[in-house]
Short mmCIF file of N, CA and C in Angstrom, two decimals:
data_model
loop_
_atom_site.label_atom_id
_atom_site.label_comp_id
_atom_site.label_asym_id
_atom_site.label_seq_id
_atom_site.Cartn_x
_atom_site.Cartn_y
_atom_site.Cartn_z
N MET N 1 -12.34 -5.19 -16.75
CA MET N 1 -12.37 -4.33 -15.61
C MET N 1 -11.09 -3.49 -15.61
N THR N 2 -11.23 -2.21 -15.43
CA THR N 2 -10.09 -1.32 -15.36
C THR N 2 -9.99 -0.74 -13.96
N LYS N 3 -8.81 -0.80 -13.40
CA LYS N 3 -8.57 -0.20 -12.09
C LYS N 3 -7.50 0.86 -12.25
N ARG N 4 -7.73 2.01 -11.64
CA ARG N 4 -6.78 3.11 -11.74
C ARG N 4 -5.89 3.11 -10.51
N TYR N 5 -4.61 3.28 -10.76
CA TYR N 5 -3.64 3.37 -9.69
C TYR N 5 -3.01 4.76 -9.73
N ASP N 6 -3.24 5.51 -8.67
CA ASP N 6 -2.60 6.82 -8.55
C ASP N 6 -1.48 6.71 -7.51
N ARG N 7 -0.88 7.84 -7.18
CA ARG N 7 0.21 7.81 -6.21
C ARG N 7 -0.22 7.23 -4.87
N ARG N 8 -1.42 7.57 -4.44
CA ARG N 8 -1.92 7.08 -3.15
C ARG N 8 -2.03 5.55 -3.16
N ALA N 9 -2.52 5.00 -4.25
CA ALA N 9 -2.60 3.53 -4.37
C ALA N 9 -1.20 2.93 -4.36
N PHE N 10 -0.24 3.62 -4.96
CA PHE N 10 1.15 3.18 -4.96
C PHE N 10 1.69 3.16 -3.53
N VAL N 11 1.41 4.21 -2.77
CA VAL N 11 1.83 4.29 -1.36
C VAL N 11 1.20 3.16 -0.56
N LEU N 12 -0.09 2.94 -0.75
CA LEU N 12 -0.77 1.87 -0.01
C LEU N 12 -0.22 0.49 -0.38
N ALA N 13 0.14 0.32 -1.65
CA ALA N 13 0.75 -0.95 -2.07
C ALA N 13 2.12 -1.13 -1.41
N TYR N 14 2.87 -0.03 -1.30
CA TYR N 14 4.17 -0.09 -0.62
C TYR N 14 3.96 -0.52 0.83
N LEU N 15 3.02 0.09 1.52
CA LEU N 15 2.76 -0.26 2.92
C LEU N 15 2.33 -1.72 3.05
N ALA N 16 1.43 -2.15 2.16
CA ALA N 16 0.90 -3.52 2.24
C ALA N 16 1.97 -4.57 1.96
N ALA N 17 3.03 -4.22 1.24
CA ALA N 17 4.08 -5.17 0.92
C ALA N 17 5.14 -5.29 2.02
N GLN N 18 5.04 -4.45 3.04
CA GLN N 18 6.03 -4.48 4.12
C GLN N 18 5.75 -5.65 5.06
N PRO N 19 6.81 -6.28 5.59
CA PRO N 19 6.62 -7.43 6.49
C PRO N 19 5.80 -7.10 7.75
N GLU N 20 5.87 -5.84 8.20
CA GLU N 20 5.15 -5.45 9.42
C GLU N 20 3.65 -5.28 9.19
N TYR N 21 3.23 -5.22 7.92
CA TYR N 21 1.82 -5.00 7.60
C TYR N 21 1.08 -6.32 7.77
N SER N 22 0.07 -6.35 8.64
CA SER N 22 -0.59 -7.61 8.93
C SER N 22 -2.05 -7.65 8.52
N GLN N 23 -2.59 -6.55 8.01
CA GLN N 23 -4.00 -6.52 7.67
C GLN N 23 -4.33 -7.54 6.59
N GLY N 24 -5.34 -8.34 6.85
CA GLY N 24 -5.77 -9.34 5.88
C GLY N 24 -5.18 -10.71 6.10
N PHE N 25 -4.10 -10.79 6.87
CA PHE N 25 -3.47 -12.07 7.13
C PHE N 25 -4.20 -12.79 8.28
N THR N 26 -4.12 -14.12 8.27
CA THR N 26 -4.67 -14.89 9.38
C THR N 26 -3.58 -15.05 10.44
N ASP N 27 -3.96 -15.42 11.65
CA ASP N 27 -3.00 -15.55 12.74
C ASP N 27 -2.04 -16.72 12.57
N ASP N 28 -2.49 -17.77 11.91
CA ASP N 28 -1.66 -18.95 11.74
C ASP N 28 -0.96 -18.92 10.38
N PRO N 29 0.29 -19.40 10.34
CA PRO N 29 0.97 -19.50 9.04
C PRO N 29 0.16 -20.40 8.11
N SER N 30 -0.02 -19.96 6.88
CA SER N 30 -0.82 -20.75 5.94
C SER N 30 -0.44 -20.40 4.51
N GLU N 31 -0.94 -21.22 3.59
CA GLU N 31 -0.73 -20.94 2.17
C GLU N 31 -1.41 -19.63 1.78
N TYR N 32 -2.54 -19.34 2.42
CA TYR N 32 -3.25 -18.08 2.14
C TYR N 32 -2.35 -16.89 2.46
N ASN N 33 -1.71 -16.91 3.63
CA ASN N 33 -0.81 -15.82 4.01
C ASN N 33 0.33 -15.69 3.02
N ASP N 34 0.89 -16.82 2.61
CA ASP N 34 1.99 -16.80 1.63
C ASP N 34 1.53 -16.20 0.31
N ALA N 35 0.35 -16.64 -0.16
CA ALA N 35 -0.17 -16.14 -1.44
C ALA N 35 -0.49 -14.65 -1.35
N LEU N 36 -1.07 -14.21 -0.22
CA LEU N 36 -1.39 -12.79 -0.05
C LEU N 36 -0.12 -11.95 -0.02
N GLY N 37 0.89 -12.42 0.71
CA GLY N 37 2.17 -11.70 0.75
C GLY N 37 2.82 -11.62 -0.62
N THR N 38 2.79 -12.72 -1.36
CA THR N 38 3.36 -12.74 -2.71
C THR N 38 2.59 -11.79 -3.63
N TYR N 39 1.27 -11.80 -3.55
CA TYR N 39 0.45 -10.91 -4.37
C TYR N 39 0.80 -9.44 -4.09
N ARG N 40 0.90 -9.09 -2.81
CA ARG N 40 1.19 -7.70 -2.45
C ARG N 40 2.56 -7.26 -2.94
N LYS N 41 3.54 -8.15 -2.85
CA LYS N 41 4.89 -7.81 -3.35
C LYS N 41 4.89 -7.66 -4.86
N ARG N 42 4.17 -8.52 -5.55
CA ARG N 42 4.11 -8.42 -7.02
C ARG N 42 3.36 -7.17 -7.47
N LEU N 43 2.31 -6.83 -6.75
CA LEU N 43 1.58 -5.60 -7.08
C LEU N 43 2.50 -4.39 -6.93
N LEU N 44 3.26 -4.35 -5.84
CA LEU N 44 4.20 -3.26 -5.64
C LEU N 44 5.23 -3.22 -6.77
N LYS N 45 5.78 -4.35 -7.14
CA LYS N 45 6.77 -4.40 -8.24
C LYS N 45 6.14 -3.91 -9.54
N GLY N 46 4.91 -4.30 -9.81
CA GLY N 46 4.23 -3.83 -11.02
C GLY N 46 4.03 -2.33 -11.01
N LEU N 47 3.63 -1.77 -9.87
CA LEU N 47 3.44 -0.32 -9.77
C LEU N 47 4.77 0.41 -9.85
N GLU N 48 5.81 -0.16 -9.27
CA GLU N 48 7.13 0.45 -9.40
C GLU N 48 7.53 0.54 -10.87
N SER N 49 7.23 -0.49 -11.60
CA SER N 49 7.54 -0.48 -13.03
C SER N 49 6.69 0.54 -13.78
N LEU N 50 5.41 0.59 -13.46
CA LEU N 50 4.52 1.55 -14.12
C LEU N 50 4.94 2.99 -13.85
N PHE N 51 5.31 3.28 -12.62
CA PHE N 51 5.70 4.63 -12.26
C PHE N 51 7.19 4.88 -12.52
N ALA N 52 7.90 3.87 -12.98
CA ALA N 52 9.33 3.97 -13.32
C ALA N 52 10.16 4.45 -12.14
N ILE N 53 9.88 3.88 -10.96
CA ILE N 53 10.66 4.20 -9.77
C ILE N 53 10.64 2.99 -8.85
N GLU N 54 11.79 2.59 -8.37
CA GLU N 54 11.88 1.48 -7.43
C GLU N 54 11.99 2.07 -6.03
N LEU N 55 11.05 1.74 -5.17
CA LEU N 55 11.02 2.30 -3.82
C LEU N 55 11.94 1.53 -2.88
N THR N 56 13.23 1.63 -3.18
CA THR N 56 14.30 1.08 -2.35
C THR N 56 15.40 2.12 -2.28
N TRP N 57 16.36 1.93 -1.36
CA TRP N 57 17.48 2.87 -1.27
C TRP N 57 18.24 2.91 -2.58
N ASP N 58 18.49 1.75 -3.18
CA ASP N 58 19.22 1.71 -4.45
C ASP N 58 18.43 2.35 -5.58
N GLY N 59 17.12 2.17 -5.55
CA GLY N 59 16.28 2.73 -6.61
C GLY N 59 16.11 4.23 -6.53
N ILE N 60 16.35 4.81 -5.39
CA ILE N 60 16.13 6.24 -5.16
C ILE N 60 17.43 7.03 -5.11
N ALA N 61 18.54 6.38 -4.76
CA ALA N 61 19.79 7.06 -4.44
C ALA N 61 20.29 8.03 -5.50
N ASP N 62 20.08 7.71 -6.78
CA ASP N 62 20.64 8.58 -7.82
C ASP N 62 19.71 9.72 -8.23
N ARG N 63 18.57 9.86 -7.59
CA ARG N 63 17.66 10.97 -7.87
C ARG N 63 18.07 12.19 -7.06
N THR N 64 17.75 13.36 -7.56
CA THR N 64 18.06 14.59 -6.84
C THR N 64 17.39 14.55 -5.47
N ASP N 65 18.18 14.69 -4.43
CA ASP N 65 17.70 14.65 -3.05
C ASP N 65 16.98 13.35 -2.71
N GLY N 66 17.21 12.31 -3.48
CA GLY N 66 16.51 11.05 -3.28
C GLY N 66 16.71 10.43 -1.92
N SER N 67 17.94 10.43 -1.43
CA SER N 67 18.21 9.79 -0.14
C SER N 67 17.46 10.47 1.00
N ALA N 68 17.50 11.80 1.02
CA ALA N 68 16.81 12.54 2.09
C ALA N 68 15.30 12.34 1.99
N LEU N 69 14.77 12.39 0.78
CA LEU N 69 13.33 12.21 0.60
C LEU N 69 12.90 10.79 0.94
N PHE N 70 13.72 9.81 0.56
CA PHE N 70 13.36 8.43 0.86
C PHE N 70 13.44 8.16 2.36
N MET N 71 14.34 8.85 3.05
CA MET N 71 14.41 8.73 4.50
C MET N 71 13.09 9.20 5.12
N LEU N 72 12.55 10.32 4.62
CA LEU N 72 11.27 10.82 5.11
C LEU N 72 10.14 9.86 4.74
N PHE N 73 10.16 9.34 3.52
CA PHE N 73 9.14 8.40 3.05
C PHE N 73 9.11 7.15 3.93
N THR N 74 10.29 6.55 4.18
CA THR N 74 10.33 5.32 4.97
C THR N 74 10.04 5.59 6.44
N SER N 75 10.40 6.77 6.94
CA SER N 75 10.06 7.12 8.32
C SER N 75 8.55 7.20 8.49
N ALA N 76 7.87 7.84 7.54
CA ALA N 76 6.41 7.92 7.59
C ALA N 76 5.80 6.51 7.48
N ALA N 77 6.39 5.66 6.65
CA ALA N 77 5.90 4.29 6.52
C ALA N 77 6.05 3.52 7.84
N ARG N 78 7.22 3.62 8.46
CA ARG N 78 7.43 2.94 9.75
C ARG N 78 6.45 3.45 10.80
N ASN N 79 6.24 4.76 10.83
CA ASN N 79 5.30 5.32 11.81
C ASN N 79 3.88 4.84 11.55
N HIS N 80 3.49 4.80 10.29
CA HIS N 80 2.16 4.31 9.93
C HIS N 80 1.99 2.87 10.40
N LEU N 81 2.99 2.05 10.13
CA LEU N 81 2.91 0.63 10.48
C LEU N 81 2.97 0.40 11.99
N ALA N 82 3.54 1.35 12.72
CA ALA N 82 3.66 1.20 14.18
C ALA N 82 2.35 1.50 14.91
N VAL N 83 1.45 2.24 14.27
CA VAL N 83 0.15 2.56 14.89
C VAL N 83 -0.73 1.32 14.78
N LYS N 84 -1.14 0.81 15.90
CA LYS N 84 -1.89 -0.46 15.93
C LYS N 84 -3.38 -0.24 16.17
N ALA N 85 -4.15 -1.22 15.75
CA ALA N 85 -5.59 -1.22 16.00
C ALA N 85 -5.84 -1.55 17.47
N SER N 86 -7.09 -1.52 17.89
CA SER N 86 -7.44 -1.69 19.30
C SER N 86 -7.09 -3.07 19.85
N GLY N 87 -7.13 -4.08 19.01
CA GLY N 87 -6.84 -5.42 19.49
C GLY N 87 -8.08 -6.20 19.89
N PHE N 88 -9.24 -5.57 19.91
CA PHE N 88 -10.48 -6.24 20.29
C PHE N 88 -11.22 -6.69 19.03
N LEU N 89 -11.37 -7.99 18.87
CA LEU N 89 -12.15 -8.50 17.75
C LEU N 89 -13.61 -8.66 18.14
N GLU N 90 -13.83 -9.01 19.40
CA GLU N 90 -15.19 -9.19 19.89
C GLU N 90 -15.18 -8.73 21.34
N GLY N 91 -15.94 -7.70 21.65
CA GLY N 91 -15.90 -7.10 22.98
C GLY N 91 -17.14 -7.33 23.80
N GLY N 92 -17.92 -8.37 23.50
CA GLY N 92 -19.17 -8.61 24.21
C GLY N 92 -19.02 -8.70 25.72
N LEU N 93 -18.06 -9.50 26.18
CA LEU N 93 -17.84 -9.64 27.61
C LEU N 93 -17.37 -8.32 28.22
N LEU N 94 -16.47 -7.64 27.54
CA LEU N 94 -15.96 -6.36 28.03
C LEU N 94 -17.09 -5.34 28.18
N ILE N 95 -17.98 -5.30 27.22
CA ILE N 95 -19.11 -4.35 27.27
C ILE N 95 -20.02 -4.68 28.45
N LYS N 96 -20.25 -5.97 28.70
CA LYS N 96 -21.08 -6.37 29.85
C LYS N 96 -20.43 -5.94 31.16
N VAL N 97 -19.11 -6.16 31.29
CA VAL N 97 -18.39 -5.78 32.51
C VAL N 97 -18.44 -4.27 32.71
N LEU N 98 -18.20 -3.52 31.65
CA LEU N 98 -18.26 -2.05 31.73
C LEU N 98 -19.67 -1.59 32.08
N GLY N 99 -20.68 -2.23 31.52
CA GLY N 99 -22.07 -1.89 31.82
C GLY N 99 -22.40 -2.12 33.28
N ARG N 100 -21.95 -3.26 33.83
CA ARG N 100 -22.18 -3.53 35.25
C ARG N 100 -21.51 -2.49 36.13
N ALA N 101 -20.37 -1.96 35.67
CA ALA N 101 -19.66 -0.93 36.44
C ALA N 101 -20.24 0.45 36.20
N GLY N 102 -21.20 0.55 35.25
CA GLY N 102 -21.80 1.84 34.93
C GLY N 102 -20.88 2.75 34.14
N GLN N 103 -19.87 2.18 33.48
CA GLN N 103 -18.89 2.98 32.75
C GLN N 103 -18.83 2.64 31.27
N ASP N 104 -19.82 1.93 30.76
CA ASP N 104 -19.78 1.53 29.36
C ASP N 104 -19.78 2.71 28.40
N VAL N 105 -20.64 3.69 28.62
CA VAL N 105 -20.73 4.83 27.70
C VAL N 105 -19.45 5.67 27.71
N PRO N 106 -18.93 6.09 28.88
CA PRO N 106 -17.71 6.90 28.84
C PRO N 106 -16.51 6.16 28.27
N VAL N 107 -16.35 4.88 28.62
CA VAL N 107 -15.19 4.13 28.12
C VAL N 107 -15.32 3.90 26.62
N LEU N 108 -16.50 3.51 26.14
CA LEU N 108 -16.68 3.27 24.71
C LEU N 108 -16.57 4.57 23.91
N THR N 109 -17.01 5.69 24.48
CA THR N 109 -16.86 6.99 23.82
C THR N 109 -15.38 7.34 23.70
N SER N 110 -14.64 7.11 24.76
CA SER N 110 -13.20 7.37 24.74
C SER N 110 -12.49 6.47 23.73
N MET N 111 -12.85 5.19 23.71
CA MET N 111 -12.25 4.26 22.75
C MET N 111 -12.59 4.66 21.32
N SER N 112 -13.81 5.11 21.09
CA SER N 112 -14.22 5.55 19.76
C SER N 112 -13.38 6.74 19.30
N ARG N 113 -13.17 7.69 20.22
CA ARG N 113 -12.35 8.85 19.90
C ARG N 113 -10.91 8.41 19.57
N SER N 114 -10.39 7.44 20.33
CA SER N 114 -9.04 6.93 20.06
C SER N 114 -8.97 6.30 18.67
N LEU N 115 -10.00 5.56 18.29
CA LEU N 115 -10.01 4.94 16.96
C LEU N 115 -10.07 5.99 15.86
N GLU N 116 -10.85 7.05 16.07
CA GLU N 116 -10.92 8.14 15.09
C GLU N 116 -9.55 8.81 14.95
N LEU N 117 -8.89 9.07 16.06
CA LEU N 117 -7.56 9.69 16.03
C LEU N 117 -6.54 8.77 15.36
N ARG N 118 -6.64 7.45 15.64
CA ARG N 118 -5.76 6.49 14.98
C ARG N 118 -5.93 6.54 13.48
N ASP N 119 -7.19 6.55 13.02
CA ASP N 119 -7.45 6.61 11.59
C ASP N 119 -6.91 7.90 10.97
N LYS N 120 -7.07 9.01 11.67
CA LYS N 120 -6.52 10.29 11.17
C LYS N 120 -5.00 10.24 11.12
N LEU N 121 -4.38 9.62 12.10
CA LEU N 121 -2.93 9.49 12.12
C LEU N 121 -2.46 8.63 10.96
N TRP N 122 -3.13 7.50 10.74
CA TRP N 122 -2.80 6.65 9.59
C TRP N 122 -2.88 7.47 8.29
N GLU N 123 -3.98 8.20 8.13
CA GLU N 123 -4.17 9.00 6.92
C GLU N 123 -3.09 10.07 6.77
N SER N 124 -2.69 10.68 7.89
CA SER N 124 -1.68 11.74 7.79
C SER N 124 -0.34 11.17 7.32
N TYR N 125 0.02 9.97 7.78
CA TYR N 125 1.25 9.35 7.30
C TYR N 125 1.15 9.00 5.82
N VAL N 126 0.01 8.50 5.39
CA VAL N 126 -0.19 8.19 3.98
C VAL N 126 -0.12 9.48 3.15
N ASP N 127 -0.73 10.55 3.63
CA ASP N 127 -0.66 11.84 2.94
C ASP N 127 0.78 12.30 2.77
N THR N 128 1.57 12.19 3.86
CA THR N 128 2.98 12.58 3.79
C THR N 128 3.72 11.75 2.75
N MET N 129 3.51 10.44 2.78
CA MET N 129 4.18 9.56 1.81
C MET N 129 3.76 9.89 0.38
N ASP N 130 2.49 10.19 0.17
CA ASP N 130 1.97 10.54 -1.14
C ASP N 130 2.65 11.81 -1.66
N LEU N 131 2.78 12.82 -0.82
CA LEU N 131 3.41 14.07 -1.23
C LEU N 131 4.89 13.88 -1.53
N VAL N 132 5.59 13.12 -0.69
CA VAL N 132 7.01 12.86 -0.93
C VAL N 132 7.19 12.06 -2.22
N LEU N 133 6.33 11.07 -2.45
CA LEU N 133 6.40 10.30 -3.69
C LEU N 133 6.21 11.21 -4.89
N GLY N 134 5.30 12.18 -4.79
CA GLY N 134 5.10 13.14 -5.88
C GLY N 134 6.37 13.91 -6.20
N ILE N 135 7.11 14.28 -5.16
CA ILE N 135 8.38 14.98 -5.38
C ILE N 135 9.38 14.05 -6.07
N LEU N 136 9.46 12.81 -5.61
CA LEU N 136 10.38 11.84 -6.20
C LEU N 136 10.03 11.54 -7.66
N LEU N 137 8.75 11.49 -7.97
CA LEU N 137 8.32 11.19 -9.34
C LEU N 137 8.54 12.37 -10.29
N GLY N 138 8.50 13.57 -9.76
CA GLY N 138 8.71 14.73 -10.61
C GLY N 138 7.63 14.85 -11.66
N GLU N 139 8.03 14.78 -12.90
CA GLU N 139 7.11 14.96 -14.03
C GLU N 139 6.09 13.84 -14.16
N ARG N 140 6.41 12.66 -13.66
CA ARG N 140 5.54 11.49 -13.83
C ARG N 140 4.60 11.34 -12.65
N ARG N 141 3.78 12.33 -12.39
CA ARG N 141 2.88 12.30 -11.23
C ARG N 141 1.47 11.83 -11.57
N THR N 142 1.23 11.41 -12.76
CA THR N 142 -0.10 11.03 -13.19
C THR N 142 -0.46 9.63 -12.71
N ARG N 143 -1.70 9.25 -12.91
CA ARG N 143 -2.12 7.91 -12.51
C ARG N 143 -1.95 6.94 -13.67
N CYS N 144 -1.96 5.67 -13.35
CA CYS N 144 -1.78 4.61 -14.35
C CYS N 144 -3.00 3.71 -14.35
N SER N 145 -3.30 3.10 -15.50
CA SER N 145 -4.45 2.21 -15.64
C SER N 145 -4.00 0.84 -16.09
N PRO N 146 -3.88 -0.11 -15.18
CA PRO N 146 -3.63 -1.47 -15.65
C PRO N 146 -4.93 -2.09 -16.13
N ARG N 147 -4.84 -2.92 -17.12
CA ARG N 147 -6.01 -3.67 -17.57
C ARG N 147 -6.00 -5.01 -16.85
N THR N 148 -7.11 -5.36 -16.24
CA THR N 148 -7.18 -6.60 -15.47
C THR N 148 -7.96 -7.64 -16.26
N THR N 149 -7.34 -8.80 -16.49
CA THR N 149 -8.00 -9.89 -17.18
C THR N 149 -7.75 -11.18 -16.41
N PHE N 150 -8.78 -12.00 -16.25
CA PHE N 150 -8.64 -13.24 -15.52
C PHE N 150 -8.53 -14.40 -16.50
N ALA N 151 -7.62 -15.33 -16.20
CA ALA N 151 -7.40 -16.48 -17.07
C ALA N 151 -7.21 -17.72 -16.20
N GLY N 152 -8.30 -18.29 -15.73
CA GLY N 152 -8.22 -19.49 -14.90
C GLY N 152 -7.47 -19.22 -13.62
N SER N 153 -6.57 -20.13 -13.27
CA SER N 153 -5.81 -19.96 -12.03
C SER N 153 -4.49 -19.25 -12.26
N GLU N 154 -4.20 -18.88 -13.50
CA GLU N 154 -2.95 -18.20 -13.79
C GLU N 154 -3.21 -16.77 -14.21
N TRP N 155 -2.22 -15.95 -14.07
CA TRP N 155 -2.32 -14.59 -14.55
C TRP N 155 -1.03 -14.19 -15.22
N THR N 156 -1.13 -13.25 -16.10
CA THR N 156 0.03 -12.76 -16.82
C THR N 156 0.17 -11.29 -16.53
N THR N 157 1.35 -10.88 -16.14
CA THR N 157 1.63 -9.48 -15.94
C THR N 157 2.49 -9.01 -17.10
N ARG N 158 1.96 -8.11 -17.89
CA ARG N 158 2.72 -7.54 -18.98
C ARG N 158 3.23 -6.19 -18.52
N ASN N 159 4.51 -6.04 -18.60
CA ASN N 159 5.09 -4.81 -18.13
C ASN N 159 6.17 -4.38 -19.12
N HIS N 160 5.87 -3.40 -19.90
CA HIS N 160 6.81 -2.88 -20.90
C HIS N 160 7.32 -4.00 -21.79
N GLY N 161 6.46 -4.94 -22.14
CA GLY N 161 6.83 -5.99 -23.07
C GLY N 161 7.31 -7.28 -22.42
N SER N 162 7.70 -7.28 -21.14
CA SER N 162 8.16 -8.51 -20.50
C SER N 162 6.97 -9.23 -19.87
N ARG N 163 7.11 -10.52 -19.63
CA ARG N 163 6.01 -11.31 -19.07
C ARG N 163 6.47 -12.09 -17.85
N GLU N 164 5.56 -12.26 -16.92
CA GLU N 164 5.77 -13.12 -15.76
C GLU N 164 4.49 -13.93 -15.58
N ARG N 165 4.62 -15.15 -15.07
CA ARG N 165 3.45 -15.96 -14.77
C ARG N 165 3.43 -16.31 -13.29
N SER N 166 2.22 -16.37 -12.73
CA SER N 166 2.06 -16.74 -11.33
C SER N 166 0.65 -17.28 -11.14
N SER N 167 0.39 -17.94 -10.01
CA SER N 167 -0.95 -18.45 -9.71
C SER N 167 -1.61 -17.57 -8.65
N ALA N 168 -1.71 -16.29 -8.91
CA ALA N 168 -2.33 -15.37 -7.95
C ALA N 168 -3.50 -14.66 -8.61
N VAL N 169 -3.45 -13.36 -8.71
CA VAL N 169 -4.52 -12.54 -9.26
C VAL N 169 -4.17 -12.15 -10.68
N ALA N 170 -5.16 -11.98 -11.52
CA ALA N 170 -4.91 -11.66 -12.92
C ALA N 170 -4.78 -10.16 -13.13
N VAL N 171 -3.62 -9.75 -13.64
CA VAL N 171 -3.41 -8.34 -13.90
C VAL N 171 -2.56 -8.19 -15.14
N GLN N 172 -2.97 -7.36 -16.04
CA GLN N 172 -2.16 -7.03 -17.20
C GLN N 172 -1.86 -5.55 -17.08
N LEU N 173 -0.61 -5.23 -16.81
CA LEU N 173 -0.23 -3.84 -16.57
C LEU N 173 0.20 -3.18 -17.87
N THR N 174 -0.20 -1.96 -18.03
CA THR N 174 0.21 -1.19 -19.20
C THR N 174 0.72 0.16 -18.75
N ARG N 175 1.47 0.83 -19.61
CA ARG N 175 2.00 2.15 -19.28
C ARG N 175 0.92 3.21 -19.29
N CYS N 176 1.22 4.26 -18.62
CA CYS N 176 0.35 5.43 -18.67
C CYS N 176 0.52 6.10 -20.02
N ARG N 177 -0.55 6.63 -20.57
CA ARG N 177 -0.45 7.34 -21.84
C ARG N 177 0.45 8.56 -21.75
N ARG N 178 0.35 9.26 -20.64
CA ARG N 178 1.07 10.52 -20.51
C ARG N 178 2.57 10.36 -20.68
N TRP N 179 3.13 9.26 -20.17
CA TRP N 179 4.57 9.09 -20.31
C TRP N 179 4.93 7.85 -21.09
N HIS N 180 4.04 7.47 -22.00
CA HIS N 180 4.31 6.36 -22.88
C HIS N 180 5.57 6.69 -23.70
N GLY N 181 6.51 5.84 -23.63
CA GLY N 181 7.75 6.08 -24.36
C GLY N 181 8.73 6.96 -23.61
N ALA N 182 8.36 7.40 -22.39
CA ALA N 182 9.28 8.24 -21.62
C ALA N 182 10.46 7.41 -21.15
N PRO N 183 11.60 8.03 -20.93
CA PRO N 183 12.75 7.28 -20.44
C PRO N 183 12.46 6.66 -19.07
N GLY N 184 13.29 5.74 -18.64
CA GLY N 184 13.08 5.01 -17.39
C GLY N 184 13.12 5.87 -16.16
N ARG N 185 13.48 7.09 -16.24
CA ARG N 185 13.53 7.98 -15.05
C ARG N 185 12.44 8.99 -15.11
#
C-alpha cells in the first residue's frame, strides 16, 4: 500500500501531534490514547525528515524569514486548535425539548450553519499553514511517498538509512524522487 503525503498532510500531522488536539482520543486516560499520541508524534517526525524541515523554533530559525513565518504558522495552528466542535454527541433529548417548544427547525438550522462555518474556519487555518509551509520549504514543495508494510505487531521506519522500531503502525518511509540526494535544507 502506498500513501502519498503532500504539504497538507504534513500540516494535518503537525496539528494532530499537538497536545491540544483531541480528535480520536477517548475521554479516559488509557493505553490507546498513549499509543495514538505516540503514533501521531512519530508520523510528524517521519514527515519532518522526509520534507527535510523540523517544525520547531530551532528547526526554522536559520531559514530566511523563518522566525516570522513560523510565528504565522504556529498562530494559525493555535487558532485552528482553539475552534471547538459543538460538544453534543447525542442530542435526542435536546431535539425533543426543542420540538415541544416548536423551535427545533430554526435552532437546528442555526446550529448546522455554525458547524459549516466552523468547518470553513478550520479549513482556512489549514490553508494558511499549507501556504506558509510551502514558503518555508522553498524548492522542496513536492509530495512524498512512504511505502507502508506491516510486520506483525512491530514496524520499522526507514528514514535516510536509519532505523527505529516501535509497536505502533507499520511505515517504511522513503525520500521523494525529486529531491533524492538533496542537501538537508
